[in-house]
Every structure is written in C-alpha cells, then in structure tokens.
XYZ file of C-alpha atoms in Angstrom:
702
model
C 96.097 147.563 146.214
C 97.130 146.703 142.552
C 97.770 149.714 140.354
C 95.345 150.709 137.569
C 98.702 149.981 135.175
C 99.230 146.618 137.108
C 95.782 145.246 135.870
C 95.646 146.525 132.638
C 98.504 144.441 132.017
C 97.327 141.562 133.587
C 94.012 142.150 131.222
C 95.966 142.533 128.475
C 98.162 139.276 128.958
C 94.984 137.467 129.096
C 93.787 139.106 125.941
C 96.904 137.778 124.270
C 96.463 134.141 125.290
C 94.699 131.534 122.635
C 91.347 131.952 121.208
C 88.665 131.581 123.956
C 85.465 129.015 122.470
C 82.268 129.169 123.646
C 81.012 126.358 125.819
C 80.321 123.127 124.052
C 76.814 123.322 124.073
C 76.808 126.548 122.344
C 79.145 125.178 119.865
C 76.915 122.761 118.998
C 73.821 125.564 119.201
C 75.584 127.500 117.038
C 76.094 125.043 114.044
C 72.832 123.943 114.028
C 71.512 127.542 113.697
C 73.504 128.061 110.763
C 72.280 124.621 109.148
C 75.741 123.077 109.254
C 76.149 119.339 109.906
C 79.096 118.281 111.992
C 80.381 115.980 108.528
C 80.314 119.288 106.585
C 82.128 121.167 109.698
C 84.499 118.297 109.248
C 85.525 118.440 105.734
C 85.731 122.549 106.539
C 88.336 122.303 108.993
C 90.018 119.352 106.985
C 89.312 116.978 110.492
C 87.010 114.089 110.971
C 82.985 114.083 112.112
C 84.512 112.284 115.641
C 86.360 115.135 116.099
C 83.563 117.952 115.782
C 81.728 115.597 117.778
C 84.042 115.664 120.807
C 84.448 119.113 120.673
C 80.730 120.064 121.013
C 80.393 117.303 123.725
C 83.431 118.563 125.784
C 85.474 115.430 124.992
C 88.392 117.399 123.507
C 89.617 120.538 122.526
C 90.663 121.808 118.734
C 94.367 122.615 118.496
C 96.284 124.776 116.704
C 95.616 125.669 113.769
C 91.964 124.528 113.874
C 91.799 126.579 116.929
C 91.737 129.712 115.353
C 89.678 128.661 112.050
C 87.088 127.152 114.576
C 87.087 130.289 116.927
C 86.581 132.794 113.595
C 83.804 130.499 112.510
C 81.996 130.501 116.124
C 82.611 134.186 116.494
C 80.829 134.658 112.829
C 77.832 132.601 113.737
C 77.382 134.430 117.181
C 77.297 137.357 115.166
C 74.394 135.866 113.475
C 72.885 134.224 115.375
C 72.589 135.370 119.182
C 71.659 133.440 122.154
C 68.724 135.335 122.912
C 67.352 134.458 119.484
C 67.518 130.501 119.875
C 67.536 128.469 122.858
C 70.640 126.593 123.708
C 69.942 122.609 123.482
C 70.455 121.495 126.957
C 71.573 117.444 126.925
C 70.140 114.892 128.612
C 72.193 113.732 131.648
C 74.470 110.507 130.898
C 73.568 106.886 132.239
C 75.256 106.418 135.182
C 77.078 103.091 134.014
C 79.954 104.578 132.495
C 80.154 103.663 129.069
C 81.726 106.908 127.395
C 80.181 110.389 127.346
C 77.826 110.169 124.612
C 75.665 113.019 124.247
C 72.219 112.151 122.587
C 70.914 114.189 119.404
C 70.072 117.575 120.007
C 66.013 116.484 119.712
C 66.216 113.814 121.943
C 65.523 115.675 125.676
C 64.228 113.561 128.100
C 66.570 111.853 130.591
C 67.727 108.551 130.403
C 67.246 106.028 133.210
C 70.259 104.820 135.012
C 71.902 101.384 133.576
C 72.778 100.711 137.564
C 72.400 102.911 140.812
C 75.352 105.325 141.357
C 77.368 104.298 144.748
C 79.215 107.048 147.325
C 82.698 107.891 146.004
C 85.425 105.464 147.543
C 89.001 106.777 148.270
C 91.387 106.261 145.776
C 94.360 103.843 145.669
C 97.722 105.657 145.838
C 99.031 104.437 142.329
C 95.552 104.914 140.394
C 92.136 106.179 140.533
C 89.258 105.026 138.808
C 88.537 106.019 135.363
C 86.172 109.008 135.089
C 84.897 110.699 132.308
C 86.449 114.372 131.889
C 83.284 115.865 130.702
C 82.532 118.358 133.776
C 80.019 117.418 136.737
C 79.800 113.712 136.014
C 79.157 111.810 138.970
C 82.197 108.806 139.245
C 80.648 105.453 139.759
C 81.612 102.002 140.329
C 81.236 100.345 137.353
C 78.728 97.053 136.552
C 81.928 94.502 136.194
C 80.396 91.532 136.375
C 77.954 92.404 133.300
C 80.781 94.067 131.090
C 84.180 93.183 132.232
C 85.475 95.257 128.864
C 82.975 98.307 128.954
C 84.953 100.932 127.867
C 86.455 99.146 124.920
C 89.133 97.234 123.586
C 92.048 100.121 123.708
C 92.974 103.761 124.486
C 95.243 106.527 123.456
C 97.284 108.084 126.000
C 98.221 111.714 125.746
C 100.621 113.981 127.463
C 97.644 115.256 129.779
C 96.763 111.964 131.234
C 93.555 111.907 129.090
C 92.967 108.163 127.476
C 91.005 108.739 124.582
C 88.823 105.292 123.756
C 86.609 104.135 121.071
C 83.145 105.632 120.749
C 84.642 109.030 121.856
C 85.068 107.978 125.358
C 87.917 110.168 127.714
C 89.485 108.153 130.749
C 91.576 110.041 133.350
C 94.827 108.453 133.485
C 96.846 109.195 136.690
C 99.985 107.444 135.540
C 103.764 108.720 135.513
C 105.345 105.851 134.799
C 105.163 102.334 132.940
C 104.562 100.262 135.939
C 101.594 102.471 137.187
C 100.317 102.670 133.532
C 100.172 99.090 133.621
C 98.481 98.715 137.122
C 95.845 101.166 135.951
C 95.201 99.534 132.806
C 94.365 96.133 134.364
C 92.870 97.462 137.638
C 90.818 100.685 136.598
C 90.561 101.301 133.016
C 88.105 97.976 131.944
C 89.498 98.252 128.660
C 90.063 94.623 126.959
C 88.185 92.491 124.515
C 86.219 89.187 124.542
C 87.626 86.097 122.895
C 86.600 85.377 119.126
C 86.077 81.822 119.742
C 84.724 80.127 123.197
C 87.863 77.779 123.296
C 90.226 81.231 122.743
C 91.753 83.873 125.161
C 90.423 87.465 125.616
C 92.526 89.892 123.822
C 94.909 91.948 126.319
C 94.439 95.879 126.623
C 96.284 97.918 124.563
C 97.466 101.263 125.162
C 99.013 103.496 122.635
C 101.458 106.255 123.474
C 101.751 109.575 122.023
C 104.944 111.300 121.909
C 103.958 113.619 124.763
C 102.706 110.472 126.504
C 106.105 108.545 126.083
C 108.359 111.200 127.326
C 106.011 111.702 130.315
C 106.433 107.862 131.317
C 110.224 108.510 130.841
C 110.632 106.899 127.568
C 112.386 108.742 124.400
C 110.407 110.806 121.940
C 112.252 108.457 119.307
C 114.466 105.522 118.953
C 118.026 106.007 117.275
C 120.734 104.065 116.203
C 119.251 101.004 114.565
C 119.252 100.311 110.538
C 115.816 98.517 110.582
C 112.398 99.476 112.387
C 111.799 96.088 113.423
C 114.989 95.638 115.366
C 114.482 98.610 117.688
C 114.510 98.575 121.387
C 115.293 100.022 124.357
C 118.739 98.678 126.277
C 118.507 96.761 129.109
C 119.721 99.010 131.458
C 117.293 101.818 130.536
C 115.664 103.172 133.625
C 112.178 102.358 132.063
C 113.487 98.891 131.791
C 114.534 98.785 135.102
C 111.549 100.256 136.748
C 109.362 97.444 134.808
C 111.720 94.638 136.343
C 111.728 96.162 139.878
C 107.765 95.984 140.040
C 108.070 92.708 139.120
C 106.781 92.572 135.758
C 108.245 91.049 132.329
C 108.803 91.908 128.714
C 108.675 89.377 126.070
C 111.876 88.396 123.898
C 111.398 91.253 121.822
C 111.937 93.457 124.365
C 110.643 97.168 124.909
C 110.150 98.377 121.092
C 107.622 99.786 119.326
C 104.742 97.005 120.514
C 105.896 95.800 123.555
C 103.912 93.566 125.960
C 104.504 93.553 129.905
C 102.967 90.830 131.828
C 103.303 88.650 134.696
C 102.042 85.111 134.926
C 97.956 84.452 134.992
C 96.484 84.160 137.863
C 94.105 81.445 137.622
C 91.712 82.848 134.513
C 92.735 86.132 134.871
C 95.305 87.417 132.481
C 97.749 89.907 133.557
C 99.099 91.354 130.434
C 98.946 94.722 128.964
C 100.060 95.892 125.290
C 101.677 99.238 124.439
C 102.321 100.855 120.964
C 104.341 104.164 120.842
C 103.100 106.211 118.210
C 106.577 108.241 117.845
C 108.690 104.996 117.276
C 106.995 104.107 114.316
C 104.398 101.504 115.862
C 102.201 102.113 113.079
C 103.550 101.829 109.496
C 102.460 104.440 107.227
C 101.921 102.056 104.659
C 99.530 100.142 106.299
C 98.102 102.980 108.567
C 98.406 105.715 106.280
C 98.182 109.291 108.218
C 97.051 107.547 111.300
C 100.074 108.584 113.045
C 99.496 112.336 112.320
C 96.264 112.200 113.726
C 94.820 113.675 116.931
C 94.618 111.037 119.890
C 90.855 110.584 119.880
C 90.645 109.807 115.565
C 93.664 107.582 116.348
C 91.573 106.039 118.933
C 88.809 106.110 116.487
C 90.927 103.971 113.768
C 91.983 101.770 115.955
C 88.989 100.641 117.381
C 87.166 100.288 114.733
C 89.737 97.798 113.524
C 89.804 96.482 116.770
C 85.979 95.548 116.708
C 85.993 94.163 113.450
C 89.360 92.360 112.945
C 91.232 91.932 116.369
C 92.851 94.509 118.780
C 96.159 95.104 116.931
C 99.139 92.906 118.123
C 101.919 94.450 116.375
C 102.395 95.024 112.601
C 99.286 94.315 110.406
C 101.357 91.033 109.445
C 101.366 90.037 113.128
C 97.666 91.048 113.679
C 96.752 88.733 110.844
C 98.537 86.061 111.598
C 97.336 86.251 115.317
C 93.774 86.384 114.145
C 94.133 82.778 112.407
C 94.726 81.478 116.098
C 92.231 83.533 117.594
C 89.838 82.344 115.583
C 90.896 78.656 115.433
C 92.326 78.059 118.888
C 94.851 75.039 119.246
C 93.520 73.779 122.344
C 89.760 73.308 124.433
C 89.009 71.648 127.225
C 88.191 68.079 127.068
C 87.294 65.268 129.805
C 89.716 62.454 130.780
C 87.591 59.519 130.451
C 89.853 57.730 132.944
C 89.881 60.397 135.802
C 86.933 62.503 134.653
C 88.996 65.682 134.915
C 88.887 68.347 132.488
C 92.207 68.498 130.998
C 93.858 70.748 127.553
C 92.893 68.370 124.557
C 93.400 69.333 120.840
C 90.722 71.287 118.873
C 89.751 70.004 115.768
C 90.251 71.743 112.810
C 93.270 73.741 114.180
C 97.013 73.788 113.843
C 97.911 72.310 117.304
C 100.365 73.536 119.292
C 103.639 72.279 118.006
C 105.346 73.116 114.827
C 105.461 70.450 112.253
C 108.503 70.545 110.033
C 107.275 71.291 105.920
C 108.290 68.621 103.381
C 112.226 69.907 101.575
C 109.994 71.583 98.723
C 108.069 73.495 100.578
C 110.866 74.803 102.737
C 113.483 77.641 102.079
C 116.682 77.176 101.259
C 118.192 78.278 104.580
C 115.578 75.739 106.404
C 117.413 73.207 108.720
C 115.180 70.672 106.764
C 117.294 71.264 103.657
C 120.288 72.025 104.908
C 120.499 68.978 107.371
C 119.185 66.570 104.572
C 121.242 68.010 101.633
C 118.389 68.203 99.626
C 118.706 69.308 96.158
C 115.537 68.218 94.705
C 113.884 71.872 93.981
C 111.461 73.948 96.059
C 107.896 74.948 95.165
C 107.757 78.342 93.492
C 104.367 79.572 93.874
C 104.327 83.310 93.968
C 102.126 85.988 92.264
C 102.096 86.877 89.185
C 104.898 89.292 87.745
C 104.500 89.127 83.948
C 104.687 91.502 80.883
C 103.618 90.584 77.792
C 106.335 90.610 74.706
C 105.954 93.793 73.098
C 106.442 92.307 69.792
C 103.184 90.105 70.549
C 101.229 93.384 70.223
C 99.171 93.786 67.461
C 98.609 96.903 65.346
C 94.997 97.678 66.517
C 95.993 97.170 69.950
C 99.057 99.764 69.711
C 96.442 102.144 68.240
C 93.858 102.314 71.325
C 94.628 105.336 73.272
C 94.550 104.125 76.655
C 95.779 101.465 79.167
C 93.054 100.786 82.063
C 94.485 98.514 85.112
C 92.142 96.565 87.145
C 92.881 95.447 90.656
C 91.059 92.177 92.114
C 89.859 93.413 96.123
C 92.106 91.474 98.723
C 92.711 88.783 95.685
C 94.738 86.319 98.652
C 91.537 86.823 100.893
C 89.195 85.455 97.987
C 91.560 82.660 97.280
C 91.212 81.733 101.140
C 87.449 81.259 101.140
C 86.935 77.709 101.298
C 90.406 76.269 100.800
C 91.164 72.922 102.235
C 94.781 72.971 103.164
C 96.826 70.545 105.557
C 96.612 70.201 109.321
C 99.103 67.592 109.959
C 102.785 66.603 109.229
C 103.744 65.712 105.362
C 103.940 62.081 104.379
C 105.971 61.134 101.201
C 104.824 59.227 98.285
C 106.122 57.744 94.964
C 104.157 58.216 91.711
C 100.977 58.787 93.179
C 97.808 59.487 91.253
C 96.902 62.911 91.175
C 93.802 63.725 93.583
C 92.622 67.196 93.259
C 91.051 67.180 96.698
C 94.342 66.509 98.753
C 96.508 69.152 99.870
C 100.248 69.065 99.245
C 103.252 69.447 97.041
C 103.203 67.478 93.485
C 106.420 66.918 91.656
C 104.932 66.756 88.030
C 105.992 67.962 84.455
C 104.066 70.371 83.050
C 106.164 71.992 80.016
C 103.964 70.075 77.423
C 101.100 72.172 78.079
C 100.993 74.886 75.301
C 99.931 78.366 76.341
C 99.251 81.569 74.163
C 102.158 83.485 74.165
C 99.606 86.408 74.678
C 98.820 85.194 78.012
C 101.112 83.996 80.979
C 101.976 80.529 81.598
C 99.497 79.590 84.663
C 102.193 77.612 86.015
C 105.026 79.954 86.978
C 105.088 83.328 88.549
C 107.060 85.079 85.581
C 104.369 83.528 83.028
C 107.127 81.513 81.305
C 106.602 78.262 79.977
C 108.037 75.589 82.445
C 110.767 73.679 80.845
C 110.603 70.268 82.938
C 109.791 68.860 85.884
C 108.911 71.014 89.028
C 107.406 70.904 92.369
C 103.453 72.475 92.286
C 100.661 73.224 94.775
C 97.733 71.185 94.392
C 95.701 73.964 92.667
C 98.095 74.632 89.970
C 98.211 71.098 89.241
C 94.468 70.989 89.107
C 94.012 73.789 87.009
C 96.367 71.707 84.558
C 93.937 68.823 84.170
C 90.907 71.347 84.551
C 92.426 72.949 80.870
C 92.213 69.045 79.733
C 95.847 68.031 80.192
C 96.802 64.603 81.725
C 99.102 64.835 84.676
C 101.145 62.106 86.181
C 102.716 63.110 89.501
C 106.385 61.535 89.963
C 106.301 61.975 93.694
C 104.555 64.217 96.063
C 104.276 65.257 100.032
C 100.568 64.891 101.131
C 98.865 65.717 104.653
C 96.578 63.083 105.720
C 94.504 65.552 108.130
C 92.961 68.483 106.451
C 90.467 70.985 106.882
C 89.206 74.420 105.790
C 91.782 76.153 108.326
C 91.324 79.448 107.158
C 87.257 80.033 106.639
C 86.691 81.664 109.887
C 89.899 84.163 109.141
C 88.324 84.664 105.560
C 84.737 85.600 106.682
C 86.057 87.710 109.450
C 87.918 89.851 107.356
C 85.544 89.603 104.328
C 83.265 91.350 106.245
C 85.432 93.912 107.809
C 85.992 95.017 104.054
C 83.309 95.027 103.151
C 81.418 97.012 105.826
C 84.388 99.341 105.733
C 83.855 100.232 102.311
C 80.222 100.769 102.758
C 81.191 103.410 105.184
C 82.932 105.346 103.107
C 80.060 105.104 100.247
C 81.153 101.982 98.410
C 78.240 99.780 98.856
C 76.770 96.369 97.007
C 73.659 98.022 95.890
C 75.510 100.744 93.392
C 75.499 99.987 89.377
C 78.997 99.846 87.857
C 79.229 103.527 86.876
C 78.120 104.226 90.453
C 80.704 101.964 91.848
C 83.442 103.467 89.997
C 82.371 107.113 91.238
C 82.234 106.219 94.668
C 85.966 104.447 94.323
C 87.432 107.523 92.834
C 85.780 109.510 95.999
C 86.008 106.945 98.657
C 89.143 107.897 100.407
C 87.981 111.710 100.577
C 84.951 110.587 102.610
C 86.577 109.930 105.882
C 90.241 109.625 106.077
C 89.893 108.090 109.622
C 87.799 104.934 107.772
C 89.928 104.940 104.768
C 93.156 104.052 107.015
C 91.008 101.363 108.483
C 90.399 99.973 105.057
C 93.949 100.075 103.935
C 94.627 98.471 107.476
C 92.310 95.739 106.722
C 93.985 94.775 103.161
C 97.322 95.120 104.558
C 96.318 92.313 107.494
C 95.550 90.051 104.613
C 98.498 90.350 102.655
C 101.036 90.011 105.621
C 98.880 87.633 107.052
C 99.720 85.194 104.368
C 103.241 86.577 104.257
C 103.799 85.602 107.854
C 103.274 81.877 107.248
C 106.328 81.675 105.656
C 108.449 84.583 107.321
C 112.102 84.061 106.786
C 115.458 85.083 109.152
C 116.277 88.194 109.576
C 119.635 90.173 110.916
C 123.071 89.786 109.557
C 124.257 87.393 112.171
C 121.653 84.491 110.932
C 123.695 81.620 109.440
C 121.932 79.246 107.098
C 120.559 75.947 108.384
C 120.093 77.855 112.178
C 116.704 77.565 113.322
C 115.152 81.204 113.525
C 112.328 82.190 116.316
C 109.485 82.281 113.768
C 109.756 78.109 112.884
C 108.821 77.703 116.874
C 104.968 78.625 115.581
C 102.355 76.164 114.515
C 101.616 78.773 111.868
C 105.061 78.935 110.321
C 102.883 77.018 107.241
C 104.836 77.813 103.859
C 102.152 74.885 102.328
C 99.601 77.038 103.051
C 100.840 80.474 102.085
C 101.520 78.585 98.984
C 98.180 77.129 98.456
C 96.504 80.303 99.004
C 98.844 82.145 96.499
C 98.700 78.894 93.920
C 94.821 79.479 94.300
C 94.803 83.546 93.672
C 96.922 83.175 90.642
C 94.906 80.392 89.288
C 91.915 82.379 89.955
C 93.557 85.160 87.926
C 94.383 83.456 85.136
C 91.123 81.727 85.052
C 89.824 85.346 84.133
C 92.339 85.859 81.827
C 91.434 83.242 79.640
C 87.476 83.814 79.948
C 88.173 87.461 78.899
C 89.704 86.077 75.517
C 86.386 83.989 75.101
C 84.359 86.570 75.735
C 85.909 89.983 74.451
C 89.062 88.889 72.602
C 90.801 90.637 74.748
C 94.482 90.028 76.102
C 96.202 91.705 78.788
C 99.403 93.669 78.460
C 100.704 93.108 82.067
C 100.009 91.546 85.519
C 101.368 92.175 88.525
C 99.858 89.838 91.723
C 96.233 91.176 91.449
C 96.603 94.010 89.121
C 96.117 93.316 85.320
C 96.414 96.263 82.619
C 93.893 96.007 79.452
C 94.896 98.393 76.070
C 91.293 100.217 76.126
C 89.623 102.751 73.715
C 88.282 104.820 76.763
C 89.756 105.679 80.334
C 86.912 103.697 81.461
C 86.764 99.727 82.183
C 83.029 100.014 81.063
C 84.062 100.234 77.732
C 85.827 96.730 77.342
C 84.377 94.416 80.107
C 82.010 91.825 79.039
C 78.341 92.704 79.337
C 75.294 90.774 78.152
C 72.365 92.362 76.219
C 70.272 92.778 79.289
C 73.449 95.010 80.767
C 74.583 92.329 83.496
C 78.120 91.744 83.660
C 78.886 88.506 81.765
C 80.470 85.488 84.459
C 83.600 84.228 84.422
C 85.088 87.387 83.070
C 86.377 90.367 85.477
C 83.098 92.217 87.019
C 83.385 95.423 88.952
C 82.157 95.536 92.705
C 83.106 95.829 96.410
C 83.358 92.025 97.639
C 87.115 90.237 97.715
C 87.812 88.832 94.220
C 85.465 91.452 92.351
C 87.523 94.148 90.513
C 87.890 98.088 91.154
C 89.681 100.718 88.772
C 93.844 100.860 89.755
C 94.744 103.513 87.145
C 94.726 104.663 83.552
C 97.476 105.717 81.578
C 98.387 106.750 77.722
C 98.640 103.309 75.624
C 102.126 104.832 74.403
C 103.057 105.210 78.117
C 102.302 101.453 78.814
C 104.348 100.921 75.341
C 107.659 102.388 76.451
C 107.617 100.516 79.797
C 106.759 97.104 78.203
C 109.780 97.705 75.572
C 112.136 98.814 78.714
C 111.164 95.420 80.282
C 109.291 97.155 82.674
C 105.544 96.168 84.254
C 102.937 98.865 83.474
C 101.070 97.054 86.443
C 103.355 98.432 88.697
C 103.063 101.676 88.210
C 99.604 102.218 86.458
C 98.537 104.371 89.223
C 100.826 107.068 88.584
C 103.359 105.363 91.562
C 104.573 102.401 92.992
C 101.921 99.684 93.080
C 100.597 98.637 96.618
C 101.228 94.836 95.994
C 103.274 93.356 98.884
C 103.743 90.044 98.432
C 105.234 88.594 100.960
C 104.878 91.337 104.054
C 105.925 89.721 107.121
C 108.665 87.656 105.620
C-alpha cells in the first residue's frame, strides 16, 4: 500500500500541472452569467470569436499564455456566479449527418431531427478510420455521400495530435502517420473537397494544411534550408518521404515536394485522385498575402483559408497562382460536345475561353527574352503598359499648394479588378496589319505616334507609366489609344497586331472577386450604406474588428494583383538563357496582351479621374503610384477636398469614397513638408504615405 508521503507527492504533482478548465458547457454558462459576448471575450484574450466558440463547444482547448488567462477569468466568474445560482445550458444533440460539431445558441433546447438514420459502426480499415468529431459522446455514422460528397468543406488544417480542423468549426480525427496514409485518408474518409465553379469545369481537389508539428510527425523536416528563393524550396528526390510517396504508387508534379505539393494518381473514370498539401512552416502562406495567418492556431487558419476557398477558390499555391487558376476554373477551356458524325460525346472548345493550347504573342507584346523575339530578331520596340510611377516636378508647385499643411493619399480599391469589368480582350492569336484604321472596339497592340499631344505638366501623361510625354511612335494597347481619341486627338496607327476572336474573358473572374471583396469588407463592418464620414471611420478600425477576416481581405487583394501579374510570368532561375522557353509559356493563360489591357485600362481610369478632379476642384496631384494618388490638403481628411454637390452627394467623375472596386479609401496622411522633401529627392510620396512601404505589388507572379 502506498504511504501517505507518496500519495501527497502524487497529488502535488497533479496540482503543479497546467490549469484545469471547467467543462465546455460550464465555460459558456459562466460567460453568459457575466453578460459577456463571445466577441468581447475574444477581444480581451487577443483571439478570435471562432476560437472562443471552439473552446465552449469542446472542439479545441486554449494554449499558453491564453490558457492561464482564460482559467483566471473563469475562476473569477465561478466565484461570482456559482453553478447553484444558475442552470447550466444543455445543448441539443447534434444531427446525425456529420456536418461539424455545431452547437446551437443557448436559447435553443429543442432536439433537432437527424438528417439521416444512424447505422451500426463497421470495423475501420488498417490505414485509416472514418472521420469523426472530437466532441465526447458523438456517435459515428456513415455520411450521406450521394447528397453531400464534400460535406466537410474544401480543406482541413492538421495539427500534431491528429486533429484536422475544417470550416465552420468542425474537427476530424486523422490517424495518418505517413504522407501516403494522409493522402489515402483524405480521399477515402475525410469527405473534403469543393464543387466545380463552372458546369464544364472540375471539382477542386481537397487541401490539407500541415502545421510544423504535423509535418514533423509525418516525417517531414520542420523547415527547408539551403535555397536562396522560397519558390525553389523542395525535398530532394532521395528524401524518405518522397520515396514513400513513390513506393505507394503516388506521383508528384514537376514542382516536386515543396511548400505546396500536389500528390496524385491518374483519374479513374470521373473520379479524380489528387490531394494538395501546404506546409505552414515552409512558408506556404506568404506573410504579405496572408498577414498573421501562419501564427494563428489551426482552427483559425482553417477559418481564414475556408472563407477564402468558399468565396474565391480553394488555394492552389500562392495567391498569384490561385488568381490565375480561378480564371480557368470559371472559364474552362473545354466542354462535352456531340460529334455529328458518330453521335458520340467528345471534348470540344468552350466558347469564351482561351482554349487548351497556348498561343504566341505578337513580338511587341512579348518580353525581350521570349523565343518569338529572339528567334525573329525583333527590334521594333515593346508595349510599355504599366501602372503609374509618377512624381510632379517640385518646381510646378504653387505657393498656395506649398503652404497647405497636409498631404493626403487616396487609394483606389482593387483598381485592376475594376479595370477587368466588362473588358473585351483577344481570345485568338494575333494578326498583323499595316496602316489600319483605329477601332476602339478591337483589342490589340497599335504602333502610333502620340508625342504631339499636349499635357498639363502638373498631370502625368496618360500614355506612359512614368507620366513623361512620349517622344515618338510607340506601341500601345487599345485602351490607351482610345483615350487619346477621347481627349479629342486624331490617331493614325502605323501598324497593329489585332485579334479577330474577342470576348469578355475576365467577366466571371471580376464578378466573383468583387463579391468576395465587398462581402469580406462587410464582415469587417465596412458596408455600402455608410456615409463617407462613417466609411472613413470604419476603414480606420476594420483590421482590428476580426484579424482573421482582415487576412482574408488581404489575400483577396493579393489574388487580384497576383493573378494579373501571372499573365506575363517571367523566367526564373540563374540557369535560364535568353531565347529559351520556360514553363509558364506552356499555359494558355500566358497572355501578356490581356495583362496589358487590364493595366492600360486601369491607368486610363486613373488619369480620367485626375483630369476630372482638376475640372471639379482645381486640384492637381503631387504623385501617383499605381492605384494611390497624393493630394495637398487643408486638413487630414479627404472630405475637405473631394468634390461634393450642394446636396452633399459626391460629384460624378472624380474620386469617390466607398467600399467597392474602383472607389477610393484613405491611404495615409503626412505633413506637406514631408511630401515636398521626398519630391525634392526624386522619391515618390505615394510609396511612403502610409508611413511605410506601399503595398502596390504591380507584377506579383512575374
């Protein structure tokens, strides 16, 4: 029999262990008794509302230092509101169809009817067992696969304990201890994936995101070292995990096993066999596109990526890659058509798409290293359709402007996305024409002399990204030439490369991303019904409302810019030699002419607003950088210089505040003396108006 001393030692050991929390239902009771909302508690603990919900539903447990703080708070509430003084809320039983361990609101106590009848439990296979909730006392059921093939959402985040956190707070048990077992479990048991975005498209493959602990448990290194560029990170072919994958008769794409790895077998009939992995500790989620996400807890990472997947697309790599993949998912290149000769259904071209084969660009649309340019010896110049990087000559400042106290920066919401709306682009290969008549409805590249057009020196030229007046003939995209015509000037093209087949290829891409952007801003308290003053106040605090949704918003913006940049992805690596082909050229979506069309229209839109601001207010900008413009101002608020009618409504044509693409928001405010100092040094105030670097990533993905 144990001695008293031994028993006391054992008890003391238990007391020294980490804080013990009350049961989940009691946690919710204590919070409600104190009159505190989940959102307010999350704010106090520097966490998210979804994480607090998970703690109160038993889906996850807090970790230090939040664990100790949460325990201290609950202990204080327990002293004030003992269990005898209030009844504990008993949650209703969850539905039998597993759609996540969702707990109803405390007022709801009526049991819900099961969606499907529970069936007896069957023995688990040796490599994996069916996904189950980690909530105690749940009965495992066979999901209704026919009704909901992807009932657990598009993705899951796997931790080192085998918990796979999905969307809407669900948690699955994943027994895999190797990468091949994880792939098998994902395809056979997890019920993860997403339905196609177009009737002719393909379903999205399930995504499993690995935490550092999960990666190590599955035999992967916590980090990859020894490479200069993150994009070149990958496991060597002789790594044990790569050998496991090959031995199990799975394949890796040519990109190998890197931060984003695709593991697949050839499809069996219509059933795809592909799983995508993202390893957080290998920097799969770039901090610039997914701010703070890599440091979040697994449930919160799942929430961020899940919302992005539901509103945009299941992530397939960087946001630039996802932006490009979204174009194809919404405009699939093929569809089933009936062969008139045999009556059989065969694969045919889907009208409005880019097709399945890449097309060569016209020489002026290509880059200097492209095989079309090097092989032909082209010396006729190139399109220079880029975003603005312009600073007004400091000598053009008037005394009145210089005495204004503030420089205020305005930023156009997703300017490239706004430019993609109803944008007609070429879908076929280019044809060469000499001395054609200009037609603003035909997309293409035109050689034309616009150097004779006079521009006020206090405004940038609309025809060059530097804002400097052109000096002779140059290649321009259709929108740039059309704007010269709009300004009242005659244009006479010398030659052109035009496309006969055209269409609004980017329309569904624009519509989906616009909805995602507006809905996510609304989740952060920035809605369309706000007055301009209320809008500015809401934008000032929106990132603090919900860090998870703020990260989704950042990812959506990066998807727009990155997707446009990927249309002209440049060769990578020191071994590349000019004139050689590179992998991106094999894609039908390597289309520098479409990229040029988007940027040309965005720059023209910006100049049109700058011109209208002069007419409406007499104000001239100090600097422009991509979608950001800086104006001198009598106060720190743009409300004091933006054009408004006597009724208080914004004047059409100038910059307008609001939460939709193409409208403006406040980018930053600095003293006017600060802006003048930068201008004298030849630096761009728009790049630094936030107080740091500007976020205009013009060509992410190139």
